[in-house]
PDB file of C-alpha atoms in Angstrom:
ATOM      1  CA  UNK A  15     -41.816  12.191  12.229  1.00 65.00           C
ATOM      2  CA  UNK A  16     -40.858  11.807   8.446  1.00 75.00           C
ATOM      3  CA  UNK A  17     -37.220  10.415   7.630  1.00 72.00           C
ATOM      4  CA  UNK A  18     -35.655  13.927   5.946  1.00 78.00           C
ATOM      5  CA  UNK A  19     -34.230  13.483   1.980  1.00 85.00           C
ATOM      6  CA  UNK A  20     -30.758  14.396   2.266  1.00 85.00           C
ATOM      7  CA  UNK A  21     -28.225  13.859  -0.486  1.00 86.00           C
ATOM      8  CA  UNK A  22     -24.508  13.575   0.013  1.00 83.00           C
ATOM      9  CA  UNK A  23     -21.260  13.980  -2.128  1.00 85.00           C
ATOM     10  CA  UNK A  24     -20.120  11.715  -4.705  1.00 87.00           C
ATOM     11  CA  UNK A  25     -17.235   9.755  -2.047  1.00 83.00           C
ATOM     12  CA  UNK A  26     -14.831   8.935  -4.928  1.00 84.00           C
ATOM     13  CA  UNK A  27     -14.562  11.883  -6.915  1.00 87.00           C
ATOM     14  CA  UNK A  28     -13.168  13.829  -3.289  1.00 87.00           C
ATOM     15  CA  UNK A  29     -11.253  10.541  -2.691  1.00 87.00           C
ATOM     16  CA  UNK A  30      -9.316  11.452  -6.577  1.00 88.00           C
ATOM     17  CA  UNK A  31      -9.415  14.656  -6.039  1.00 90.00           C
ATOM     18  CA  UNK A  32      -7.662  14.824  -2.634  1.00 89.00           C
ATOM     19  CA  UNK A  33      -5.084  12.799  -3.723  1.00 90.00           C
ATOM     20  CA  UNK A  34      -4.876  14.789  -7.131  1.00 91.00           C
ATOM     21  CA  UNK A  35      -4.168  17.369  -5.096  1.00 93.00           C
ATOM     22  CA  UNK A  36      -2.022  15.866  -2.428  1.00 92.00           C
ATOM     23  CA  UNK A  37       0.504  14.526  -5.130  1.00 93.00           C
ATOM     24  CA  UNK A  38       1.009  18.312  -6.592  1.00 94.00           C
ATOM     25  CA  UNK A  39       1.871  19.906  -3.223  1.00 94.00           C
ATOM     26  CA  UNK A  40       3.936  17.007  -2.618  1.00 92.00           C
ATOM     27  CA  UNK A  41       6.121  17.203  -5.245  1.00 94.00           C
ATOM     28  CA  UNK A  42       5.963  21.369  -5.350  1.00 95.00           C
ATOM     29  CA  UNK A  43       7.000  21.277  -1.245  1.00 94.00           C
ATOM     30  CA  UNK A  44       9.858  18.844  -2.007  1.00 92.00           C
ATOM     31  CA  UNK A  45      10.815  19.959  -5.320  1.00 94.00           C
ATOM     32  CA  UNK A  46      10.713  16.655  -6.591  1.00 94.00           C
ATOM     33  CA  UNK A  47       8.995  14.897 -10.421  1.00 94.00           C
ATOM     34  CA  UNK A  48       8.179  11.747 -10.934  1.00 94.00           C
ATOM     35  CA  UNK A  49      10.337   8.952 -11.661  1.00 94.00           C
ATOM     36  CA  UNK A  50      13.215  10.795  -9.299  1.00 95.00           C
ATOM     37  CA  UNK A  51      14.675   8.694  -6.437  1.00 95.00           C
ATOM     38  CA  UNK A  52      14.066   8.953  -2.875  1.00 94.00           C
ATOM     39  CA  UNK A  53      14.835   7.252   0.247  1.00 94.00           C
ATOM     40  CA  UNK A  54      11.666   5.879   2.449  1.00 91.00           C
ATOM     41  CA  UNK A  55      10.631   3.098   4.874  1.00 91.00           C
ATOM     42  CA  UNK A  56       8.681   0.910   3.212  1.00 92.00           C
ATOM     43  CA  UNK A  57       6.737  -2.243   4.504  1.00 90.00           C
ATOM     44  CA  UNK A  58       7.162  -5.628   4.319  1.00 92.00           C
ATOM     45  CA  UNK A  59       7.356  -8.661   6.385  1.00 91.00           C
ATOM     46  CA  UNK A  60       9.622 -10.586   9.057  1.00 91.00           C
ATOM     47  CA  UNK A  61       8.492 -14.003   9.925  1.00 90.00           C
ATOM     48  CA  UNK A  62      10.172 -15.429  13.584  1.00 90.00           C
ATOM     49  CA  UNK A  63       9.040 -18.460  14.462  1.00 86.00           C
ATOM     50  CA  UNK A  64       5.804 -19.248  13.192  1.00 87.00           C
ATOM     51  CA  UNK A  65       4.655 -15.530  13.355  1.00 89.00           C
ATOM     52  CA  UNK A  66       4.318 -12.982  10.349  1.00 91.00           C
ATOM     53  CA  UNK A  67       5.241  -9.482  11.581  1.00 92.00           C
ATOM     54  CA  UNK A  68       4.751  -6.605   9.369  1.00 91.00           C
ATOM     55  CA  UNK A  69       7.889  -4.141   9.487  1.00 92.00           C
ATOM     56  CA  UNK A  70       9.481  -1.173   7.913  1.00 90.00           C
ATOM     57  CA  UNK A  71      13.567  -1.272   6.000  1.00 92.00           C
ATOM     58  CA  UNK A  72      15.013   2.151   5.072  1.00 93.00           C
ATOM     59  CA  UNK A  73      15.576   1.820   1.034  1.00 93.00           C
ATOM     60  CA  UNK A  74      15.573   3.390  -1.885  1.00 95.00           C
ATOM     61  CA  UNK A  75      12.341   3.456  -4.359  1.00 95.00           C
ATOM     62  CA  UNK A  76      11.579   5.263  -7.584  1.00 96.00           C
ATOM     63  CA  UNK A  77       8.462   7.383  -7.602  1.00 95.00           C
ATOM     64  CA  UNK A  78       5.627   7.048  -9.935  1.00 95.00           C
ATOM     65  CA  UNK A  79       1.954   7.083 -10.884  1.00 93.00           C
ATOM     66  CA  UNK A  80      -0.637   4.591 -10.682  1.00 90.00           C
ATOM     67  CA  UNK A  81      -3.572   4.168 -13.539  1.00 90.00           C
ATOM     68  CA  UNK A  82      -5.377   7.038 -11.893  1.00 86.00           C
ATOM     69  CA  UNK A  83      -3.032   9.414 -11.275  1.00 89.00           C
ATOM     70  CA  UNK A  84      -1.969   8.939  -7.623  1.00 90.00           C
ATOM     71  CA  UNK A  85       1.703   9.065  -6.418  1.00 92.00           C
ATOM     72  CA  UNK A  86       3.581   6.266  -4.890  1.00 93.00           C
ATOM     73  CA  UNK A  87       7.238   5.310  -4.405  1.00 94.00           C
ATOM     74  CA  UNK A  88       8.239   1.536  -5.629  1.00 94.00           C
ATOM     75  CA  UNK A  89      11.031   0.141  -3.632  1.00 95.00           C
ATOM     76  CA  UNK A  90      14.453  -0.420  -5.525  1.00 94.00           C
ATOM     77  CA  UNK A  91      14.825  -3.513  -4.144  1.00 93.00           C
ATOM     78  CA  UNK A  92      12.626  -6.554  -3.556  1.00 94.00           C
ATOM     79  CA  UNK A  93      11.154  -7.038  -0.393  1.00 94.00           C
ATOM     80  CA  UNK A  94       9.909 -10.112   1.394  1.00 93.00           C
ATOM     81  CA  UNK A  95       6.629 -11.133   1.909  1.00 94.00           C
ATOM     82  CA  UNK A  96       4.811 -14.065   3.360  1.00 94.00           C
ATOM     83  CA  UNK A  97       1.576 -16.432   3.371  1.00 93.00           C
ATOM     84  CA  UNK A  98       0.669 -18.734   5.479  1.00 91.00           C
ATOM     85  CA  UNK A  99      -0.612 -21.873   3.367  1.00 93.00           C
ATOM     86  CA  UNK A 100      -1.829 -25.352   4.175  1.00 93.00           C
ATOM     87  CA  UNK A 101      -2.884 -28.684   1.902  1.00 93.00           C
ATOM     88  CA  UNK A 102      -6.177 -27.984   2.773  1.00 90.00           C
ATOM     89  CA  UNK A 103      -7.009 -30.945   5.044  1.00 92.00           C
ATOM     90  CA  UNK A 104      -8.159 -30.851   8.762  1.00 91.00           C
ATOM     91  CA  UNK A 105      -7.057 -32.432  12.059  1.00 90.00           C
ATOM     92  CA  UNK A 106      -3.966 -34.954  11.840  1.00 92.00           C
ATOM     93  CA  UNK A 107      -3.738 -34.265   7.849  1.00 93.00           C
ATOM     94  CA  UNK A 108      -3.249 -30.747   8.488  1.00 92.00           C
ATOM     95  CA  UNK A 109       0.005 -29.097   7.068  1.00 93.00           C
ATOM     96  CA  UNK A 110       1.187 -25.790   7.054  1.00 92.00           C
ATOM     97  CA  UNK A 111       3.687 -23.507   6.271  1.00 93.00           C
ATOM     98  CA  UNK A 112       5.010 -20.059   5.042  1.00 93.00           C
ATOM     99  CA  UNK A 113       5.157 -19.182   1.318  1.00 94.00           C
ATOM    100  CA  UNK A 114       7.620 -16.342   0.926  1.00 94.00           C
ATOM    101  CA  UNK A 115       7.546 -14.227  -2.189  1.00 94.00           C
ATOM    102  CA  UNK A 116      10.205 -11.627  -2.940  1.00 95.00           C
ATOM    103  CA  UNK A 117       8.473  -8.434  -4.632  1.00 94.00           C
ATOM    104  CA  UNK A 118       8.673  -4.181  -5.123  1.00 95.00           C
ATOM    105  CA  UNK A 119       7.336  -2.591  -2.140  1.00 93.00           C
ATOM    106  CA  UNK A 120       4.599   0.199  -2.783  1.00 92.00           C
ATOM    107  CA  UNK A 121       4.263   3.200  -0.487  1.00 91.00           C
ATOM    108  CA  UNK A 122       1.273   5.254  -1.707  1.00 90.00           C
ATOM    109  CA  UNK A 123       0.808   9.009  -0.348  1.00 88.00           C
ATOM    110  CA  UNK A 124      -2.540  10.331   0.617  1.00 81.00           C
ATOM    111  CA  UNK A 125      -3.497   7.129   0.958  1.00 69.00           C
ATOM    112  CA  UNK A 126      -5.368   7.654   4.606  1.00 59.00           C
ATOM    113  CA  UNK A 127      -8.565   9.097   2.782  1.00 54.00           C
ATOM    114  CA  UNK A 128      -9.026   5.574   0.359  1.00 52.00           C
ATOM    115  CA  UNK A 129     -12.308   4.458   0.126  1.00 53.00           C
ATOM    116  CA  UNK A 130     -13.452   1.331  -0.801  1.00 46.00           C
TER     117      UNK A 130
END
């Protein structure tokens, strides 16, 4: 039996137009433009102990648009973030340690249909 022909959608043009889409009924059900403030949970990190956890703080964030077109909400306020770094070496030489870095947390909408 022959292997049929089949052709399939272009992934990335649904992917922008979904979320084309998804950002205009957002704003139109919550009667909201871009660049007004709203309150969210947005993610970012808690390190106890020698574990990163990620987590969620209740803040404020400005919405906007990325490059394409696609709505997200930028936190207010910065947000902490670690990475775990080491020197590089192995076995007794080995250090470690947590890098934290203090940046705008980025809540995109739509976002579960992304394709990479």
């Amino acid at each position: 039996m022959e292997k049929s022909q089949l052709l399939f959608p272009d992934k990335k043009s649904l992917q922008k137009e979904y979320l084309l889409k998804y950002r205009d009924q957002f704003l139109k059900l919550n009667n909201l433009k871009v660049g007004d403030e709203i309150t969210l949970d947005f993610t970012c990190n808690n390190l106890i102990g020698k574990q990163i956890y990620l987590t969620s703080k209740i803040t404020t964030g400005i919405l906007k648009l990325d490059e394409n077109g696609f709505l997200y909400a930028e936190s207010s306020h910065n947000m902490p973030f670690y990475r775990q770094m080491d020197n590089g070496l192995s076995g007794r030489s080995k250090r470690s340690w947590f890098q934290r870095t203090d940046t705008k947390s980025k809540k995109y909408f739509g976002d579960g249909f992304i394709i990479k």
